[in-house]
Amino acid sequence: MGWELYDDSFSSQWNQLVEENPHGRFIHLTGFKKVVQKCYGLEPIYLAYFEKNKILSLFPGFFHRSFLLGKKIISQPFSEYGGLLFRPDLSAEKKLIIIAEFLKMMEKILGIKRYGALEMRHPLDLLEMEASETETLGFELRKLFRRSWLEIEAPENLWLRLDPKERNIIRKAQAYELKFEPIEDLESLRKKFYPLYLRTMKRLGSPAHPFLYFSGLWQQLKSNLQVFIIIYKARPVAALIVWAVGRTVHITDMVSDERFFYVKPNDLAIWAFLNWAYNHDFKIFDFGPVRYRGQEIFKKKWLLTVDDYYYVYLTPGKLKVKNIFSRNSMVTQVAPFLWKFLLPLPVTSIIGRYFRREIAL
């Protein structure tokens, strides 16, 4: 009984727990571990808590060394989520016992490796506890911005609740005869999705993942992955990356060609996606963090619930962890200018890989 290092022999039981927990996301699945190892070369630290040969809790993470940000264990890098997951039927008392053992073990690992902190990105299971209780255990909660989610309902009901202006935008997009289609193979991912992704990242001033990252996700996690493309006059103009884990669907990437914003491809994409999600019996739509005013406006018009978004830290040595999202950080000041105005589009994915590796976003 207790915490054990991950072994492929219990990957099936691990992934089953992720699928059964409503807070499970694709980054908790074992396939994500292989993608990050191959694309970014990070050393994993995946742990499972066993009792009577049954996994009661799990923790996925990676050792991350950064010139800008120091040495941390991150759960999970390149992601909006991470942290501990528990069996859904576990009692509060048992969770506290598991967390106490986890803290002792993690403090020991951080000390041995001489790493300054553990960083868990919006660990949903842990954040179900009262903030005072979480902080009493020794964690530091850092509120960064907001996140958005929706209980999926029948499209006809949602349609009636949408603002009339939004309904007119959807009708306008439909009048342009946009097509909402799934991508079926890796070559289509390369030719239809990835150019839109690079264009969007450059427009937003954000470092791009290399195609190796997306091809890895496709190969390792295909059963949980859907990529939808919006076609206008035989041309891809927008796309969504959608993750399905349990009864939750989660959009991590929404990309588009700004030259075709006038046909409203993003609005059509979300409306068609919500219809698809309802027809496939999903219950929760997770639209992820809300960092900017433009994101907030777009996400709120779909009547999503917006609540606080946190990183949770453990810092045994009382290290002052840098806030990567502060207005004075290199990530928010230098990188956007570099990507938007100085780098040619063809090289953004090459340089982006190294910058992404440095900041683990």
Coordinates of C-alpha atoms in Angstrom, one line a residue:
M1 CA 0.0 0.0 0.0
G2 CA 1.2 3.5 -0.8
W3 CA 2.8 5.5 -3.6
E4 CA 4.6 3.7 -6.4
L5 CA 6.4 4.8 -9.5
Y6 CA 4.5 4.3 -12.7
D7 CA 4.9 1.1 -14.7
D8 CA 3.4 0.3 -18.0
S9 CA 1.9 -2.9 -16.4
F10 CA -0.8 -0.8 -14.8
S11 CA -1.4 1.7 -17.6
S12 CA -4.9 0.2 -18.3
Q13 CA -6.0 0.7 -14.6
W14 CA -4.5 4.2 -14.6
N15 CA -6.3 5.3 -17.7
Q16 CA -9.6 3.8 -16.5
L17 CA -9.4 6.0 -13.3
V18 CA -8.9 9.0 -15.6
E19 CA -11.9 8.2 -17.7
E20 CA -14.1 7.6 -14.6
N21 CA -13.2 10.8 -12.8
P22 CA -15.1 13.8 -14.2
H23 CA -12.0 15.9 -13.6
G24 CA -9.8 13.6 -15.7
R25 CA -8.3 15.3 -18.8
F26 CA -6.2 14.0 -21.7
I27 CA -3.1 15.2 -20.0
H28 CA -3.7 12.7 -17.2
L29 CA -3.7 9.8 -19.6
T30 CA -0.5 7.7 -20.0
G31 CA -0.2 8.5 -23.7
F32 CA 0.6 12.2 -22.9
K33 CA 3.7 11.0 -21.0
K34 CA 5.1 9.5 -24.2
V35 CA 4.3 12.5 -26.3
V36 CA 6.1 14.9 -24.0
Q37 CA 9.1 12.6 -23.6
K38 CA 9.5 12.2 -27.4
C39 CA 8.9 15.8 -28.4
Y40 CA 10.4 17.8 -25.5
G41 CA 12.7 15.3 -23.8
L42 CA 11.4 15.9 -20.3
E43 CA 11.9 13.3 -17.5
P44 CA 8.6 12.0 -16.2
I45 CA 7.6 11.5 -12.6
Y46 CA 4.3 9.5 -12.7
L47 CA 3.1 8.1 -9.4
A48 CA 0.2 5.8 -8.4
Y49 CA -1.2 5.2 -4.9
F50 CA -2.2 1.6 -4.5
E51 CA -4.3 -0.2 -1.9
K52 CA -5.1 -3.9 -2.4
N53 CA -3.8 -3.8 -6.0
K54 CA -6.2 -1.0 -6.8
I55 CA -5.1 2.5 -7.8
L56 CA -6.8 5.0 -5.5
S57 CA -5.0 8.1 -6.7
L58 CA -2.5 9.1 -9.4
F59 CA -0.1 11.9 -10.1
P60 CA 1.4 12.7 -13.5
G61 CA 4.3 15.2 -13.7
F62 CA 7.6 16.1 -15.2
F63 CA 10.9 17.4 -14.0
H64 CA 11.5 20.8 -15.7
R65 CA 14.7 22.8 -15.7
S66 CA 14.4 26.4 -17.1
F67 CA 16.9 29.2 -17.4
L68 CA 14.0 31.7 -16.9
L69 CA 12.0 29.9 -14.3
G70 CA 14.3 27.6 -12.4
K71 CA 13.8 23.9 -11.5
K72 CA 10.3 22.7 -10.8
I73 CA 8.2 19.5 -11.0
I74 CA 5.3 20.5 -13.3
S75 CA 1.9 18.8 -13.6
Q76 CA 1.3 19.1 -16.4
P77 CA 3.6 21.0 -18.8
F78 CA 2.2 22.3 -22.1
S79 CA -1.3 22.1 -20.5
E80 CA -4.0 24.0 -18.6
Y81 CA -4.5 21.2 -16.1
G82 CA -2.7 18.7 -14.0
G83 CA -2.3 17.5 -10.4
L84 CA -3.6 14.7 -8.3
L85 CA -6.6 12.6 -9.3
F86 CA -8.6 10.3 -7.0
R87 CA -11.1 7.5 -7.5
P88 CA -14.5 9.3 -7.6
D89 CA -15.9 7.2 -4.7
L90 CA -13.0 7.9 -2.3
S91 CA -13.9 9.4 1.0
A92 CA -12.7 12.8 2.1
E93 CA -10.8 11.2 5.0
K94 CA -9.0 8.8 2.7
K95 CA -8.1 11.6 0.3
L96 CA -6.4 13.5 3.2
I97 CA -4.4 10.4 4.2
I98 CA -3.2 10.0 0.6
I99 CA -2.4 13.8 0.3
A100 CA -0.4 13.7 3.5
E101 CA 1.7 10.8 2.2
F102 CA 2.1 12.6 -1.2
L103 CA 3.4 15.7 0.5
K104 CA 6.0 13.8 2.5
M105 CA 7.2 12.0 -0.6
M106 CA 7.2 15.0 -2.8
E107 CA 9.2 17.1 -0.3
K108 CA 11.8 14.3 -0.2
I109 CA 12.0 14.1 -4.0
L110 CA 12.3 17.9 -4.3
G111 CA 15.1 17.8 -1.8
I112 CA 17.0 14.9 -3.4
K113 CA 16.8 16.4 -6.9
R114 CA 17.4 20.0 -5.5
Y115 CA 14.3 21.3 -7.2
G116 CA 12.6 24.3 -5.8
A117 CA 8.9 23.7 -6.2
L118 CA 6.0 21.5 -7.3
E119 CA 3.6 23.3 -9.6
M120 CA 0.1 21.8 -10.3
R121 CA -1.9 23.5 -12.9
H122 CA -5.5 23.9 -11.8
P123 CA -5.8 20.5 -10.1
L124 CA -9.5 20.1 -10.2
D125 CA -9.7 17.3 -7.6
L126 CA -7.6 19.2 -5.1
L127 CA -9.4 22.5 -5.7
E128 CA -12.7 20.9 -4.6
M129 CA -11.4 21.2 -1.1
E130 CA -11.8 24.5 0.8
A131 CA -9.0 26.9 0.0
S132 CA -8.2 27.2 3.8
E133 CA -7.9 23.4 4.1
T134 CA -5.7 23.2 1.0
E135 CA -3.4 25.9 2.4
T136 CA -3.3 24.3 5.8
L137 CA -1.9 21.1 4.2
G138 CA 1.0 23.2 2.9
F139 CA 0.0 24.2 -0.6
E140 CA 0.1 27.7 -1.9
L141 CA -2.8 28.7 -4.2
R142 CA -2.1 31.4 -6.8
K143 CA -5.0 32.8 -8.7
L144 CA -4.0 33.6 -12.3
F145 CA -7.1 34.3 -14.3
R146 CA -10.5 32.6 -15.0
R147 CA -11.7 29.4 -16.7
S148 CA -14.9 28.6 -18.5
W149 CA -17.2 25.6 -18.7
L150 CA -20.8 24.7 -19.7
E151 CA -23.3 21.9 -18.9
I152 CA -24.2 20.7 -22.3
E153 CA -27.9 21.0 -23.2
A154 CA -30.2 20.3 -26.2
P155 CA -29.2 22.7 -29.0
E156 CA -32.7 23.9 -29.5
N157 CA -32.8 25.0 -25.8
L158 CA -29.4 26.7 -26.0
W159 CA -30.5 28.4 -29.2
L160 CA -33.4 30.1 -27.4
R161 CA -31.1 31.3 -24.6
L162 CA -28.5 32.8 -27.0
D163 CA -28.5 36.5 -27.5
P164 CA -30.3 37.4 -30.8
K165 CA -27.1 39.0 -32.1
E166 CA -25.3 35.6 -31.7
R167 CA -28.1 33.8 -33.4
N168 CA -27.8 36.1 -36.4
I169 CA -24.0 35.6 -36.6
I170 CA -24.6 31.8 -36.7
R171 CA -27.2 32.3 -39.5
K172 CA -24.8 34.4 -41.4
A173 CA -22.1 31.8 -41.1
Q174 CA -24.6 29.1 -42.3
A175 CA -25.5 31.3 -45.3
Y176 CA -21.9 31.1 -46.4
E177 CA -22.3 27.3 -46.6
L178 CA -19.4 26.6 -44.3
K179 CA -18.7 22.9 -43.7
F180 CA -17.9 21.4 -40.3
E181 CA -15.8 18.2 -40.9
P182 CA -13.6 15.8 -38.9
I183 CA -10.0 15.3 -39.9
E184 CA -9.5 11.6 -40.6
D185 CA -5.8 11.0 -40.9
L186 CA -2.4 12.4 -40.0
E187 CA -1.6 13.8 -43.4
S188 CA -4.8 15.9 -43.2
L189 CA -3.8 17.1 -39.8
R190 CA -0.5 18.3 -41.3
K191 CA -2.0 20.0 -44.4
K192 CA -5.3 21.3 -43.0
F193 CA -4.9 22.0 -39.3
Y194 CA -1.2 22.8 -38.8
P195 CA -0.9 25.8 -41.3
L196 CA -3.9 27.4 -39.6
Y197 CA -2.3 26.7 -36.2
L198 CA 1.0 28.4 -37.2
R199 CA -0.8 31.4 -38.7
T200 CA -2.9 31.8 -35.5
M201 CA 0.1 31.5 -33.1
K202 CA 2.0 34.2 -35.1
R203 CA -1.1 36.5 -35.1
L204 CA -1.4 36.0 -31.3
G205 CA 2.3 36.4 -30.7
S206 CA 2.6 32.9 -29.1
P207 CA 5.3 30.3 -29.7
A208 CA 4.1 27.4 -31.7
H209 CA 4.5 23.7 -31.0
P210 CA 6.3 21.7 -33.7
F211 CA 4.1 19.4 -35.8
L212 CA 5.9 16.5 -33.9
Y213 CA 3.8 17.4 -30.8
F214 CA 0.5 17.2 -32.6
S215 CA 1.4 14.0 -34.6
G216 CA 2.4 12.5 -31.2
L217 CA -1.0 13.3 -29.7
W218 CA -2.7 11.8 -32.8
Q219 CA -0.7 8.6 -32.5
Q220 CA -0.8 8.1 -28.8
L221 CA -4.2 9.5 -27.8
K222 CA -6.3 9.1 -31.0
S223 CA -9.2 7.4 -29.2
N224 CA -9.7 10.6 -27.1
L225 CA -9.0 13.1 -29.9
Q226 CA -11.2 14.8 -32.4
V227 CA -10.0 17.5 -34.8
F228 CA -12.7 19.4 -36.6
I229 CA -12.1 21.7 -39.6
I230 CA -14.3 24.4 -41.1
I231 CA -14.2 24.5 -44.9
Y232 CA -15.1 27.5 -47.0
K233 CA -15.1 27.1 -50.7
A234 CA -12.8 24.1 -50.4
R235 CA -10.4 25.9 -48.2
P236 CA -9.7 25.3 -44.5
V237 CA -10.5 28.5 -42.6
A238 CA -10.8 27.4 -39.0
A239 CA -10.2 24.3 -36.8
L240 CA -10.8 22.9 -33.3
I241 CA -8.8 20.4 -31.3
V242 CA -11.3 18.6 -29.0
W243 CA -10.5 16.1 -26.2
A244 CA -13.1 13.6 -25.0
V245 CA -12.5 12.0 -21.6
G246 CA -15.3 10.3 -19.9
R247 CA -18.4 12.5 -20.4
T248 CA -16.4 15.7 -20.7
V249 CA -15.2 17.4 -23.9
H250 CA -12.4 19.9 -23.7
I251 CA -11.3 22.3 -26.5
T252 CA -7.6 23.1 -26.2
D253 CA -7.0 24.8 -29.6
M254 CA -9.2 27.0 -31.7
V255 CA -7.4 28.3 -34.8
S256 CA -8.5 30.3 -37.8
D257 CA -7.4 32.3 -40.8
E258 CA -8.1 36.0 -40.0
R259 CA -8.6 36.8 -43.7
F260 CA -11.9 34.9 -43.5
F261 CA -13.2 36.3 -40.2
Y262 CA -16.0 37.9 -42.2
V263 CA -17.7 34.5 -42.7
K264 CA -17.7 33.9 -38.9
P265 CA -15.9 30.5 -39.0
N266 CA -15.2 30.4 -35.2
D267 CA -18.9 31.0 -34.3
L268 CA -20.0 28.3 -36.7
A269 CA -17.3 25.9 -35.3
I270 CA -18.5 26.2 -31.7
W271 CA -22.2 25.9 -32.6
A272 CA -21.6 22.8 -34.7
F273 CA -19.3 21.4 -32.0
L274 CA -22.0 21.9 -29.3
N275 CA -24.5 20.0 -31.5
W276 CA -21.9 17.2 -32.0
A277 CA -21.2 17.0 -28.3
Y278 CA -24.9 16.8 -27.4
N279 CA -25.6 14.2 -30.0
H280 CA -22.7 12.1 -28.6
D281 CA -24.1 12.3 -25.1
F282 CA -21.3 14.4 -23.5
K283 CA -22.3 16.3 -20.4
I284 CA -19.7 18.9 -19.7
F285 CA -17.9 21.3 -22.1
D286 CA -14.6 22.7 -20.8
F287 CA -13.5 25.7 -22.7
G288 CA -10.4 26.3 -20.6
P289 CA -8.8 29.5 -19.2
V290 CA -10.0 33.0 -20.0
R291 CA -6.9 35.2 -20.1
Y292 CA -7.8 38.1 -22.2
R293 CA -10.8 40.4 -22.7
G294 CA -11.4 39.1 -26.2
Q295 CA -11.5 35.5 -25.0
E296 CA -13.9 36.5 -22.3
I297 CA -16.3 38.1 -24.7
F298 CA -16.3 35.2 -27.1
K299 CA -16.7 32.5 -24.5
K300 CA -19.3 34.3 -22.4
K301 CA -21.6 34.7 -25.3
W302 CA -22.0 30.9 -25.3
L303 CA -23.4 31.3 -21.8
L304 CA -20.5 29.5 -20.1
T305 CA -19.9 29.6 -16.4
V306 CA -16.7 31.5 -15.6
D307 CA -14.8 30.9 -12.3
D308 CA -11.3 31.3 -10.9
Y309 CA -8.3 29.5 -12.3
Y310 CA -5.3 28.6 -10.1
Y311 CA -1.8 27.2 -10.1
V312 CA -1.1 25.3 -6.8
Y313 CA 2.4 25.2 -5.4
L314 CA 4.4 23.2 -2.9
T315 CA 7.7 25.0 -2.0
P316 CA 9.4 23.3 0.9
G317 CA 12.4 25.7 0.7
K318 CA 10.0 28.7 0.6
L319 CA 11.2 29.5 -2.9
K320 CA 9.6 32.6 -4.4
V321 CA 8.1 31.1 -7.6
K322 CA 8.1 33.5 -10.6
N323 CA 4.7 34.3 -12.1
I324 CA 5.1 33.5 -15.8
F325 CA 2.0 35.5 -16.6
S326 CA 2.9 38.7 -14.9
R327 CA 2.9 41.9 -17.0
N328 CA 6.7 42.3 -16.5
S329 CA 7.7 38.8 -17.5
M330 CA 9.6 38.0 -20.7
V331 CA 6.7 35.7 -21.7
T332 CA 4.2 38.5 -21.8
Q333 CA 6.5 41.3 -23.0
V334 CA 9.2 40.0 -25.3
A335 CA 7.9 36.8 -26.8
P336 CA 4.7 38.3 -28.3
F337 CA 6.6 41.0 -30.1
L338 CA 9.2 38.5 -31.3
W339 CA 6.7 36.1 -32.7
K340 CA 4.3 38.7 -34.2
F341 CA 6.7 41.0 -35.9
L342 CA 10.2 39.6 -36.3
L343 CA 10.0 35.9 -37.0
P344 CA 9.1 34.6 -40.5
L345 CA 6.2 32.2 -40.4
P346 CA 8.2 29.1 -41.7
V347 CA 10.7 29.3 -38.8
T348 CA 8.2 29.9 -35.9
S349 CA 7.6 26.2 -35.3
I350 CA 11.4 25.5 -35.2
I351 CA 12.2 28.2 -32.7
G352 CA 8.9 27.8 -31.0
R353 CA 9.8 24.3 -29.9
Y354 CA 12.8 25.6 -27.9
F355 CA 10.9 28.4 -26.3
R356 CA 8.0 26.1 -25.4
R357 CA 10.5 23.8 -23.8
E358 CA 11.9 26.6 -21.8
I359 CA 8.5 27.8 -20.4
A360 CA 6.6 24.5 -20.5
L361 CA 3.5 26.1 -21.9

